[in-house]
Every structure is written in structure tokens, then in C-alpha cells.
XYZ file of C-alpha atoms in Angstrom:
663
model
C 33.151 27.927 -0.437
C 29.552 28.174 -1.653
C 26.386 28.671 0.386
C 25.662 25.497 2.370
C 21.909 25.683 1.765
C 22.302 25.631 -2.016
C 25.031 22.997 -1.824
C 22.883 20.631 0.240
C 20.060 21.090 -2.253
C 22.464 20.416 -5.142
C 23.790 17.194 -3.571
C 20.284 15.926 -2.744
C 18.939 16.589 -6.229
C 22.097 15.324 -7.937
C 21.657 12.019 -6.081
C 18.079 11.707 -7.353
C 19.063 12.520 -10.943
C 21.965 10.053 -10.825
C 19.570 7.321 -9.631
C 17.163 8.165 -12.455
C 20.005 8.065 -14.984
C 21.273 4.747 -13.632
C 17.849 3.070 -13.656
C 16.942 4.575 -17.023
C 20.173 3.544 -18.768
C 19.769 -0.052 -17.555
C 16.117 -0.043 -18.668
C 17.148 1.230 -22.112
C 19.578 -1.663 -22.503
C 16.677 -4.127 -22.250
C 14.093 -1.978 -24.039
C 15.799 0.425 -26.485
C 12.519 1.596 -27.999
C 10.971 2.801 -24.729
C 10.251 6.433 -25.586
C 9.170 7.371 -22.055
C 12.432 6.078 -20.574
C 14.489 7.907 -23.204
C 12.644 11.153 -22.395
C 13.025 10.652 -18.622
C 16.770 9.957 -18.909
C 17.240 12.950 -21.205
C 15.402 15.246 -18.783
C 17.484 13.974 -15.849
C 20.724 14.700 -17.749
C 19.386 18.089 -18.839
C 18.337 19.049 -15.298
C 21.670 17.892 -13.845
C 23.516 19.971 -16.440
C 21.420 23.032 -15.546
C 22.126 22.632 -11.830
C 25.861 22.151 -12.429
C 25.994 25.245 -14.630
C 24.120 27.301 -12.029
C 26.606 26.251 -9.337
C 29.578 26.980 -11.634
C 30.908 23.401 -11.872
C 32.477 23.562 -15.342
C 33.723 19.962 -15.698
C 30.413 18.536 -14.521
C 28.496 20.880 -16.830
C 30.533 19.901 -19.888
C 30.281 16.187 -19.139
C 26.512 16.198 -18.604
C 26.100 18.414 -21.706
C 27.882 15.813 -23.871
C 25.771 13.007 -22.413
C 22.642 15.096 -22.953
C 23.603 15.522 -26.626
C 23.987 11.758 -27.027
C 20.581 11.135 -25.468
C 19.039 13.859 -27.606
C 20.250 12.093 -30.742
C 18.659 8.887 -29.447
C 15.390 10.788 -28.981
C 15.620 12.000 -32.565
C 16.281 8.489 -33.835
C 19.737 9.443 -35.115
C 21.655 7.239 -32.677
C 21.031 3.560 -32.035
C 21.011 2.148 -28.497
C 23.664 -0.571 -28.538
C 25.752 -2.266 -25.853
C 28.776 -0.035 -26.506
C 26.508 3.019 -26.230
C 25.175 1.805 -22.846
C 28.732 1.098 -21.634
C 29.774 4.630 -22.585
C 26.782 6.180 -20.784
C 27.524 4.144 -17.642
C 31.164 5.291 -17.738
C 29.887 8.846 -17.990
C 27.610 8.224 -15.005
C 30.571 6.909 -12.995
C 32.472 10.098 -13.822
C 29.481 12.209 -12.767
C 29.318 10.436 -9.399
C 33.086 10.828 -9.007
C 32.878 14.589 -9.689
C 29.935 15.110 -7.327
C 31.769 13.250 -4.542
C 34.947 15.276 -5.115
C 32.930 18.507 -4.971
C 31.449 17.346 -1.653
C 34.896 16.509 -0.272
C 36.238 19.868 -1.477
C 33.522 21.801 0.416
C 31.544 22.871 -2.624
C 34.364 23.696 -5.024
C 35.339 21.714 -8.106
C 38.884 20.487 -7.364
C 41.799 21.302 -9.660
C 43.695 18.641 -11.540
C 40.686 16.649 -12.758
C 41.044 16.061 -16.495
C 38.083 14.568 -18.359
C 39.143 15.717 -21.815
C 39.992 12.185 -22.932
C 36.591 10.791 -22.001
C 34.703 13.805 -23.388
C 36.568 13.360 -26.704
C 35.577 9.691 -26.624
C 31.906 10.705 -26.266
C 32.190 13.171 -29.144
C 34.025 10.626 -31.307
C 31.327 8.023 -30.701
C 28.540 10.416 -31.716
C 30.468 11.464 -34.819
C 31.243 7.914 -35.927
C 27.695 6.718 -35.250
C 26.246 9.663 -37.156
C 28.631 9.541 -40.134
C 26.833 6.568 -41.678
C 23.662 8.650 -41.876
C 25.240 11.855 -43.157
C 24.728 10.966 -46.839
C 20.990 10.421 -46.448
C 19.120 13.229 -48.212
C 16.201 15.322 -47.130
C 13.794 12.597 -48.164
C 15.587 10.190 -45.905
C 15.343 12.649 -43.006
C 11.634 13.017 -43.580
C 11.263 9.258 -43.428
C 13.172 9.196 -40.154
C 10.938 11.888 -38.725
C 7.856 9.888 -39.697
C 9.349 6.844 -37.963
C 10.254 8.993 -34.948
C 6.652 10.012 -34.558
C 5.427 6.459 -34.581
C 7.765 5.337 -31.822
C 6.970 8.534 -29.945
C 3.364 7.502 -29.334
C 2.400 4.121 -27.991
C -0.760 2.343 -29.099
C -2.854 3.780 -26.273
C -1.774 7.337 -27.105
C -2.482 6.769 -30.797
C -6.003 5.600 -29.925
C -6.555 8.647 -27.715
C -5.289 10.964 -30.451
C -7.551 9.320 -33.035
C -10.571 9.654 -30.717
C -9.852 13.367 -30.104
C -9.445 14.162 -33.808
C -12.535 15.837 -35.257
C -13.577 16.064 -38.914
C -11.266 18.240 -41.030
C -8.719 18.442 -38.202
C -5.102 17.614 -39.019
C -2.446 15.915 -36.886
C 0.868 17.759 -36.754
C 4.228 16.701 -35.356
C 6.794 19.472 -35.011
C 10.090 20.228 -33.361
C 10.586 23.818 -32.158
C 14.043 25.161 -31.308
C 14.262 28.124 -28.916
C 16.903 30.853 -29.197
C 19.787 30.593 -26.751
C 18.661 33.660 -24.825
C 17.116 34.420 -21.476
C 13.527 33.412 -20.670
C 13.590 30.204 -22.725
C 10.930 28.658 -20.500
C 8.702 31.699 -21.104
C 9.143 31.343 -24.882
C 8.378 27.616 -24.634
C 5.187 28.377 -22.708
C 4.203 30.987 -25.345
C 4.637 28.405 -28.134
C 2.330 25.937 -26.356
C -0.174 28.703 -25.602
C -0.218 29.690 -29.292
C -0.869 26.062 -30.303
C -3.803 25.922 -27.874
C -5.201 29.067 -29.522
C -5.076 27.617 -33.035
C -5.814 24.002 -32.167
C -5.389 21.339 -29.474
C -2.103 20.458 -27.760
C -2.036 16.664 -27.467
C 1.483 16.040 -26.152
C 4.714 17.950 -25.662
C 8.183 17.038 -24.393
C 8.842 18.611 -21.939
C 5.224 18.668 -20.769
C 3.440 21.976 -20.217
C 3.264 21.410 -16.443
C 7.022 20.865 -16.260
C 7.663 24.069 -18.220
C 5.437 26.046 -15.849
C 7.266 24.751 -12.768
C 10.770 24.768 -14.245
C 13.359 27.429 -13.522
C 15.828 25.902 -15.971
C 16.493 26.701 -19.629
C 14.616 24.760 -22.313
C 16.303 24.541 -25.713
C 13.643 22.700 -27.734
C 10.120 21.312 -27.779
C 8.784 18.130 -29.371
C 5.055 18.659 -30.006
C 2.044 16.664 -31.208
C -0.992 18.821 -31.964
C -4.411 18.867 -33.645
C -5.566 21.825 -35.729
C -8.104 22.701 -38.427
C -5.616 25.145 -40.007
C -3.762 24.114 -43.170
C -0.018 23.533 -42.891
C 1.079 26.965 -44.174
C -1.307 28.920 -41.938
C -0.332 26.822 -38.911
C 3.356 27.621 -39.508
C 2.593 31.336 -39.994
C 0.781 31.493 -36.657
C 3.732 29.866 -34.870
C 6.165 32.240 -36.553
C 4.578 35.075 -34.563
C 6.248 33.759 -31.389
C 9.631 35.503 -31.244
C 12.746 33.484 -30.509
C 11.154 30.194 -31.622
C 11.971 28.407 -34.880
C 10.123 25.417 -36.311
C 12.930 23.025 -37.258
C 10.965 19.937 -38.347
C 7.310 19.856 -39.343
C 5.282 16.857 -40.384
C 1.595 16.179 -41.009
C 0.584 12.659 -39.960
C -2.120 11.159 -42.132
C -2.123 7.588 -40.874
C -1.599 6.506 -37.240
C -1.548 2.787 -38.182
C -3.724 1.760 -35.266
C -4.039 -1.789 -36.577
C -0.295 -2.492 -36.105
C 1.227 -2.913 -32.670
C 5.003 -2.840 -32.644
C 6.993 -5.258 -30.530
C 8.291 -2.268 -28.596
C 4.736 -1.269 -27.682
C 3.919 -4.789 -26.507
C 7.065 -4.944 -24.418
C 6.402 -1.488 -23.071
C 2.914 -2.441 -21.901
C 4.186 -5.710 -20.475
C 6.841 -3.982 -18.371
C 4.980 -0.775 -17.610
C 5.735 -1.121 -13.912
C 9.486 -0.871 -14.632
C 9.336 2.434 -16.496
C 11.523 5.221 -15.190
C 9.647 7.982 -13.447
C 10.319 11.475 -14.667
C 10.664 14.271 -12.135
C 7.325 15.940 -11.525
C 6.506 18.728 -9.170
C 5.224 17.405 -5.854
C 4.079 18.666 -2.494
C 7.047 17.181 -0.640
C 9.709 18.835 1.479
C 13.260 17.632 2.149
C 14.016 17.292 5.854
C 17.390 16.503 7.387
C 17.316 13.003 8.918
C 18.804 14.329 12.170
C 15.684 16.460 12.671
C 13.505 13.359 12.291
C 15.686 11.553 14.835
C 15.195 14.450 17.272
C 11.451 14.394 16.647
C 11.334 10.638 17.244
C 13.246 11.046 20.523
C 10.762 13.699 21.649
C 7.829 11.412 20.810
C 9.587 8.689 22.776
C 9.896 10.953 25.822
C 6.223 11.841 25.457
C 5.289 8.141 25.481
C 7.400 7.540 28.596
C 5.745 10.403 30.469
C 2.289 9.277 29.326
C 3.016 5.816 30.777
C 4.199 7.381 34.042
C 1.019 9.455 34.250
C -1.113 6.351 33.748
C 0.775 4.561 36.538
C -0.156 7.301 39.047
C -3.714 5.922 39.082
C -5.267 9.251 40.143
C -8.973 8.736 40.841
C -10.362 12.035 39.568
C -12.889 12.502 36.806
C -10.925 15.234 34.976
C -7.774 13.139 35.036
C -9.635 10.101 33.710
C -11.039 12.235 30.875
C -7.647 13.652 29.859
C -5.647 10.408 29.906
C -7.595 8.655 27.077
C -7.339 11.818 24.941
C -3.610 12.076 25.647
C -3.241 8.399 24.772
C -5.043 8.869 21.430
C -3.069 11.983 20.435
C 0.230 10.376 21.445
C -0.518 7.262 19.402
C -1.477 9.336 16.346
C 1.669 11.440 16.673
C 3.777 8.308 17.001
C 2.122 6.791 13.914
C 2.707 9.936 11.830
C 6.374 10.220 12.841
C 6.860 6.540 12.043
C 5.314 7.044 8.582
C 7.615 10.011 7.952
C 10.665 7.893 8.781
C 9.595 5.003 6.555
C 11.317 4.770 3.153
C 10.635 2.268 0.328
C 13.409 -0.319 0.092
C 13.468 0.446 -3.635
C 15.671 3.426 -2.744
C 18.321 0.920 -1.676
C 17.525 -1.764 -4.280
C 17.981 0.654 -7.200
C 21.785 0.572 -6.934
C 22.053 -3.204 -7.364
C 21.104 -3.806 -11.060
C 24.159 -1.856 -12.218
C 26.418 -3.823 -9.850
C 24.965 -7.153 -11.033
C 25.431 -6.132 -14.677
C 29.071 -5.108 -14.208
C 30.042 -8.171 -12.154
C 28.265 -10.657 -14.439
C 30.072 -9.196 -17.469
C 33.397 -9.244 -15.614
C 32.977 -12.875 -14.528
C 31.488 -13.954 -17.876
C 28.261 -15.199 -16.337
C 24.729 -14.744 -17.633
C 22.402 -13.567 -14.877
C 18.713 -12.691 -14.807
C 18.359 -10.329 -11.837
C 14.825 -9.960 -10.479
C 13.709 -7.515 -7.782
C 10.332 -7.680 -6.033
C 8.673 -5.655 -3.282
C 10.519 -2.369 -3.873
C 7.509 -0.552 -2.444
C 7.948 -2.275 0.964
C 8.755 0.378 3.559
C 11.402 0.252 6.261
C 12.791 2.711 8.789
C 15.336 5.024 7.163
C 17.989 4.277 9.792
C 17.754 0.548 8.997
C 17.967 1.098 5.232
C 21.140 3.162 5.650
C 22.825 0.288 7.526
C 21.527 -2.563 5.355
C 23.059 -1.590 2.015
C 26.523 -3.114 2.623
C 25.271 -6.508 3.908
C 22.984 -6.916 0.880
C 25.812 -5.895 -1.449
C 27.997 -8.626 0.052
C 25.262 -11.291 -0.222
C 24.645 -10.420 -3.883
C 28.358 -10.446 -4.730
C 28.655 -13.873 -3.073
C 25.664 -15.118 -5.085
C 27.397 -14.079 -8.314
C 30.855 -15.379 -7.378
C 30.112 -18.571 -5.411
C 26.488 -19.266 -6.291
C 25.875 -18.877 -10.017
C 27.956 -21.190 -12.200
C 29.518 -20.392 -15.583
C 27.118 -20.958 -18.546
C 28.945 -24.091 -19.745
C 28.835 -25.621 -16.224
C 25.102 -24.897 -15.916
C 24.453 -26.413 -19.338
C 26.343 -29.573 -18.338
C 24.074 -29.888 -15.270
C 20.945 -29.536 -17.410
C 20.210 -26.024 -16.130
C 19.346 -22.901 -18.078
C 22.617 -21.218 -19.110
C 21.293 -17.977 -17.619
C 21.411 -17.998 -13.817
C 18.765 -16.280 -11.745
C 19.217 -14.094 -8.666
C 16.157 -12.799 -6.826
C 16.072 -9.922 -4.345
C 12.710 -9.817 -2.617
C 11.232 -7.719 0.219
C 7.871 -8.146 1.941
C 6.172 -7.517 5.267
C 5.275 -10.410 7.540
C 3.427 -9.311 10.651
C 5.507 -6.687 12.428
C 8.678 -7.711 10.582
C 10.194 -6.961 7.184
C 11.658 -9.955 5.366
C 14.397 -9.523 2.749
C 15.481 -12.558 0.731
C 18.497 -13.054 -1.539
C 17.932 -16.202 -3.588
C 19.943 -17.819 -6.379
C 19.549 -21.002 -8.426
C 23.273 -21.725 -8.425
C 25.526 -24.417 -6.999
C 24.221 -24.268 -3.427
C 26.277 -24.771 -0.248
C 27.913 -28.118 0.540
C 27.092 -28.717 4.235
C 29.605 -31.602 4.471
C 32.391 -29.377 3.152
C 31.368 -26.663 5.652
C 31.515 -29.220 8.481
C 34.985 -30.478 7.500
C 36.275 -26.908 7.303
C 34.806 -26.137 10.750
C 36.662 -29.141 12.213
C 39.917 -28.047 10.514
C 39.595 -24.594 12.024
C 38.894 -26.010 15.479
C 35.456 -24.414 15.649
C 33.796 -27.731 16.478
C 34.755 -31.353 17.164
C 33.635 -34.358 15.111
C 31.436 -35.562 17.980
C 29.745 -32.177 18.276
C 29.279 -31.990 14.497
C 27.451 -35.316 14.437
C 24.887 -33.973 16.910
C 24.253 -30.762 14.947
C 21.370 -30.078 12.599
C 22.096 -29.110 8.986
C 20.968 -25.482 9.470
C 23.414 -25.115 12.386
C 26.246 -26.411 10.204
C 25.395 -23.905 7.454
C 25.570 -21.126 10.070
C 29.349 -21.696 10.265
C 29.689 -19.516 7.153
C 29.030 -16.563 9.482
C 32.075 -17.439 11.596
C 34.922 -14.860 11.295
C 37.484 -15.842 8.654
C 35.439 -18.810 7.426
C 35.619 -19.495 3.669
C 35.491 -22.624 1.507
C 36.409 -20.794 -1.697
C 39.095 -22.612 -3.673
C 40.611 -19.348 -4.799
C 40.511 -15.711 -3.756
C 39.059 -13.220 -6.242
C 38.629 -9.484 -6.047
C 34.909 -10.153 -5.570
C 34.971 -12.586 -2.620
C 36.617 -15.655 -1.135
C 38.841 -14.147 1.561
C 36.650 -15.314 4.440
C 35.754 -11.798 5.491
C 32.344 -10.258 5.213
C 29.759 -12.875 6.197
C 30.507 -12.405 9.889
C 30.151 -8.653 9.352
C 26.835 -9.255 7.579
C 25.508 -11.122 10.615
C 26.861 -8.509 13.043
C 25.184 -5.655 11.148
C 21.874 -7.545 10.995
C 22.118 -8.313 14.716
C 22.907 -4.667 15.436
C 19.640 -3.810 13.648
C 17.838 -6.230 15.997
C 17.317 -8.614 13.093
C 18.129 -12.217 12.204
C 19.676 -13.942 9.204
C 19.237 -17.571 8.194
C 20.336 -19.832 5.328
C 18.496 -22.456 3.309
C 20.521 -24.294 0.686
C 20.314 -27.422 -1.449
C 23.492 -28.623 -3.127
C 23.172 -28.108 -6.877
C 19.862 -26.232 -6.555
C 20.778 -22.883 -5.010
C 20.676 -20.914 -1.765
C 18.367 -18.477 0.000
C 19.566 -15.981 2.604
C 16.660 -14.585 4.634
C 16.982 -11.425 6.729
C 14.160 -10.529 9.116
C 14.085 -7.023 10.567
C 11.808 -4.970 12.825
C 9.851 -2.155 11.183
C 11.625 0.362 13.394
C 14.368 0.529 16.004
C 12.749 3.298 18.017
C 9.401 2.231 19.516
C 7.833 -1.211 19.793
C 5.197 -3.242 21.630
C 6.580 -5.394 24.440
C 5.465 -7.983 26.970
C 6.495 -6.885 30.475
C 7.618 -9.605 32.885
C 9.336 -9.850 36.277
C 12.367 -12.006 37.029
C 13.715 -12.241 40.579
C 11.872 -9.011 41.458
C 13.201 -7.009 38.458
C 11.141 -5.909 35.451
C 12.158 -6.952 31.926
C 10.665 -6.339 28.473
C 10.335 -8.909 25.687
C 9.638 -7.526 22.165
C 6.162 -8.716 21.251
C 7.181 -9.801 17.734
C 9.382 -12.483 19.378
C 6.542 -13.845 21.541
C 4.596 -16.772 20.095
C 2.261 -17.265 23.087
C 2.097 -17.348 26.892
C 0.811 -20.168 29.068
C 0.872 -21.628 32.547
C 2.126 -25.159 33.167
C 2.321 -27.525 36.098
C 5.872 -28.493 37.184
C 4.770 -32.093 36.651
C 4.525 -31.439 32.867
C 8.259 -30.774 32.559
C 9.978 -33.769 30.890
C 13.596 -34.732 30.208
C 14.845 -35.326 26.632
C 18.580 -35.907 26.067
C 19.247 -34.417 29.477
C 17.335 -31.216 28.703
C 14.104 -29.949 30.258
C 11.239 -29.738 27.737
C 7.480 -29.493 27.536
C 5.205 -31.006 24.895
C 2.935 -28.379 23.344
C 0.456 -29.525 20.692
C 2.696 -32.500 19.798
C 5.768 -30.233 19.506
C 8.701 -30.578 21.902
C 9.699 -27.154 23.263
C 12.974 -26.759 25.245
C 12.673 -24.883 28.568
C 15.026 -22.354 30.182
C 14.639 -20.343 33.355
C 14.862 -16.554 33.182
C 15.844 -16.571 36.877
C 18.793 -18.829 36.056
C 19.922 -16.433 33.292
C 19.359 -13.130 35.081
C 19.191 -14.112 38.756
C 20.384 -16.860 41.041
C 17.527 -19.349 41.019
C 17.895 -22.537 38.976
C 15.229 -24.358 36.991
C 15.284 -27.205 39.524
C 13.834 -24.899 42.172
C 10.863 -24.155 39.882
C 10.258 -27.862 39.365
C 9.757 -28.197 43.106
C 7.193 -25.412 43.119
C 3.679 -26.355 44.151
C 2.067 -23.606 42.044
C 1.786 -23.381 38.255
C 4.615 -21.756 36.298
C 4.304 -18.828 33.860
C 5.970 -19.606 30.523
C 6.582 -17.353 27.523
C 7.063 -19.251 24.252
C 9.720 -17.315 22.336
C 10.366 -17.642 18.600
C 13.466 -16.814 16.586
C 13.233 -17.779 12.935
C 11.804 -21.316 12.923
C 13.048 -22.119 16.441
C 10.989 -22.011 19.643
C 11.913 -22.082 23.322
C 9.941 -21.748 26.553
C 11.134 -19.097 29.032
C 9.945 -19.601 32.619
C 9.338 -16.206 34.270
C 8.268 -15.103 37.716
C 5.222 -13.081 36.650
C 3.528 -11.824 33.482
C 2.683 -8.126 33.936
C 1.162 -6.495 30.876
C 1.658 -5.480 27.253
C 2.749 -1.896 26.592
C 4.522 0.319 24.096
C 8.155 0.936 24.993
C 10.825 3.331 23.748
C 14.020 1.449 22.917
C 17.176 3.015 24.294
C 20.692 1.906 23.381
C 22.978 0.544 26.093
C 25.911 2.546 24.712
C 29.247 1.312 23.391
C 30.442 -0.041 26.738
C 27.477 -2.400 27.287
C 26.281 -2.996 23.714
C 27.668 -6.558 23.544
C 26.072 -7.682 26.837
C 24.725 -11.211 26.373
C 20.937 -11.718 26.560
C 20.269 -7.918 26.607
C 19.577 -5.811 23.481
C 18.618 -2.470 25.050
C 16.718 -0.729 27.804
C 13.542 1.291 28.337
C 12.033 3.525 31.036
C 8.822 2.226 32.590
C 5.959 3.965 34.360
C 7.573 4.376 37.775
C 10.693 5.898 36.205
C 12.808 2.765 36.679
C 14.851 1.216 33.882
C 13.748 -2.130 32.435
C 16.177 -4.180 30.349
C 15.009 -5.527 26.973
C 15.689 -9.239 26.527
C 17.579 -10.328 23.387
C 15.524 -13.326 22.333
C 18.110 -14.508 19.776
C 20.693 -15.188 22.511
C 18.184 -17.212 24.532
C 16.921 -19.286 21.590
C 20.422 -19.894 20.145
């Protein structure tokens, strides 16, 4: 068993490199000429190979080495990016993930009995067959390829920069330097670049100089673009002085062709935001999530004790000076810890394009998958839980939502279906939408199925709104699929999706038009740890209502309470708002007793999605920051209650679950 510290580092970095490979390979499929993506994917494979070799994982090293060779030939322009090439790379990536997981399960040792010889031979055979057609091309042909390589290696902006830097009598050189397979390759690489800076100007190198300085891994070759006043022969002689470095290809570029923009350049500039990021050195530190959880708990305890101190109401000048300072420092600490815990949802979104690609090919459907708002941040604990529900919604969109191309064409739609995954912040909530332009959900069919299953009667169904009927899809075992596939249709999953979202203190809703498509909207709190709340009293007990669920507060006269269809309501700005009594839910007093009251009533207007309800409470206390505590497994399903918090006097206040009241 290997050292745990190194193993943890290996698994963390392997995960990042696998994500880069996955995103980069999918980007290459749509934009084969993207030089930056090719370089980033190559570096990720190279770095993963170096790590695997350092840890002594032979199978993983050999596999990543073969994939690195394939990508290197793409960089050199000797291998074309085709669909079968992408499929092979993705199979290789699956094998890499499989090996890494097996190493984790085997406590840091590569397990015996894993045979990848067949697949590795398949990789080698592909490279050989793809290269054989070019083997008869002579030296002149190779030179032409190198010239072409250079032109795709620099985009239009880089060509303009290079032209502007070039002085009179300076020459532009493109060269490939191979380093001996010895120790200190990174040192030799640095010496080559240093020599070029002595005899000219280094414009661009792959890997970059900064990466070479920070890298502890071996570097086998350099791809360099440089400016120099030295003639070709003298330039080569100067480079020959660097031991252990051989100039393999050398080319002088006389014409940058600035007046011609290739289609690849235009596409590259158009989709610049989708380029794959290469790994750069950064001032970040990896921290175990459990340590952040402990830190958040400590901040929570600090907030509780600060609130208790404020409730003491000590009338001394020193005390009154310290409390505001303590309040400021506590708030800043809370804000910083919250920022540390926040992670872009793109971390979770990045796994979905591959899944969409594989499923659409398997089901013979054409799908344009669009992701927006990857930079939106959410608490890490929520992101970890949300992956499976989103996976299920996307699989349903492919299976049940998007029609086959011929069916879409018959309906007058574009043969290519569209699925959108969007995230954005709205107030103190994060909204995630899964939208498709497919067949939509048939509400009448849902209603008939609900009656068949005994979930609802015909009379009850007639009184229900369309959105309530659509919500039946979240009922356990509910499915209208005509046939069961290995993707979906068994009637399991949607109820789990809702339960997970509810567990995260979120909500999920459906909008669907038959023949037009469906939108599933998930709303989530920014964090599950600390939130602002409205404190109220009910029958002498203190309760907390999350502030993001409060639309407004008001006082009403009992005379303003009306009856509509046997239910108590109030009319607020021409909107009819149903009324419920908190005392009736949590205590023993009914709403009728409040109607007989001679004094005005305190009402909190609660919102859940697009629904509103008025909650009559005994007294409105104040607004304060609370630390959310779980009720534990035994009480976690208690109706109307989502958690608890400790208030200033040390007592426990229950947190009201607004969704149960509004439902």
C-alpha cells in the first residue's frame, strides 16, 4: 500500500486531467482544427502518464502513453481527427477511469488480472493504418506538411502579433526540438529556450516556458516559434551547443498570409469561450471537504454565541463597543467560509456532454446540447448531491422528450433536437433548468394513468390545475412510457429526483406543452448551512421561516377574511391568497378563533415557486441569521418542519418547511 498523501494527490489530479481530456476530446470532435485544444488535451495525457509512471501503475502508464502518441501525431498533422478517432479516444478515457477507480478500490495498488493488451493493440493498429497512407510521401511532402502545421499552429491574432514584433532583417523560424531520454529533460528544455532568447526572440513554445519552469515531469520535445537576425545555418549551430537536444524539423516562414482567415480560425474565435483550459500553476491549495465542514460548523457556533451575547442586553460602554466589532468580524468570517465552499456548477455540468453524445448515438437521435451559466456557484455539498437527479432528467429528455429525426421532420421541426441545461442566480436562490424542444408531456394521459393507479379520483382530477396533474410524474412508480428501455421507462427515478431536491431544501416544477417540449426547473438555496430567517411566535413557541420563502408581511383585520369555495382567503392587490393558521398546524387554536379576534392579525405571505399562501402567526419578532441544524434520521421526515436552530436564549427554534404549508 502506497503513501496516502501521495495517493490522495494522485486521485485528485487524475480527476482533473480526466475532466480536461473528456472536455477536450468532445471539443475536438466539433472543431478538429483547434490547436489550443489539441495542445491542452496532449498535455493532460502527458501529465497523467507522468503521474502514473511515478506511482508505478504500469497498465495506466502504457495506456496513457499510447493515447499521448495518438494526440502527438494529431499535433504534428499526421493524423486526422475523425469520428472513429474520437470514439477510440473516448474508449481509452473510459479505460483510464476504470483503472483509476480499481486502483482506489485496491488501496493504491494496480490490481492483477486486468488485461488491456487488446485495446492497446487496437490503438497501435489505428495509428499504423492511418499513417500508412502517408508513408510514401517524400521529404518534400513532409516539408509541405510542416509548413501547413505552422499555419494552423498560429491563429490570426498570433500571426498579427508576430508580424508586428518582427523587425527589419529578422527571420521567423519554426522548429521542433527533441530532447534525449535522460534525466533533467525539463532543464535541457529550459536551456534550449534560454539559448533562443540569447540569439533572438522566443515568440511561442509548446509547452510554454512558464510550464517548463514549474514542471517536475519529463519533457520529450519542444515546438517553437522564434524571431532571429541570424541566418539559418548560424541559428542551428547556436542551438547545437545545447547538449541532449536535437533539432528534428526546421523551417523558415517567409509569408504569414495575414490576408487569409481560415474557417478554423473564424470558428475558434467564435467559440473562444468553449476552449479547453490547460493546467497552469496557480496559488490554490487543495483542502479536504470535511475540514471545510468542520470550519463551517465552528463559524455556526460562533454565530449562535454572538446572538446569545446580543440577547444579554448588557448596558455597558465597553460591551456596546465590542459587540458591533464582533458582529462585523463574524459576518466577514462567515462570508469568506461561504466563498470557500462555493464551487462553479460547471464542475458538475462537464460530465454531461459525453453522456448526451453516447446516448444520442445509441438511440439514433440528433441532439444539440447547450449548457449555460457554468460559472454560477453553488455550495459544494449541494453539487455533490445534485449530479444524479440532473443525470436522470437529461436521460429522460433524450428518451421520452426528443423524437427520432424522421418524427421531428414529419411534425415540421428541425431534425436535430435541442436540450438546454442552464444555471443562474435569482435572488438568494440558484435556478437550474433542463429544457427540451421534444414531444412534451400529455397532461390528459398523466391524469388517466393517475386514476388507473388509484392516486386520484375523476372528481378530484376535474378540480385540479394542469401543473398539479403534471406533478404526478413525481409519484413513486409512475410512468407513461409505452416500453421499458435501459435508459428509462420503469417508473423509478422521478420520485427520487424530487426527494433529493427536497432534501437539499429545494423545489422542482414542470412546465410542458404537448408537441413543443418540457422544462424542469429546480430552485435551490445558495447554502444549507447558514441563512437569513424571519422569527415568529406560534402559541408561545418561537419558529423560524427562511427569508427567501417570505414574500411580505402585513397586518389584516379579521373582517377582511373572505370565503371562496369553502376556504378562507384574503384579497391582496387583486390577487386571492389562501389563508392558514400556524396555530392550527403547530398548536391547538383554529383559524375560527382568530376570526373572532378584535385586534388585527399578523400574516406572513409565503411563496413556493409561483404559489402564495398567507400564514397567520401570533407575533412577528425580528429578522436574524440562523445556523441550520439537521433533525437527524429519526425526525427528518416530520411534516411542516425542515430543521432546527439555536436562538439567543439557548432555546431551540424549529424551522418551518414552507413547501409543506403551500402544497
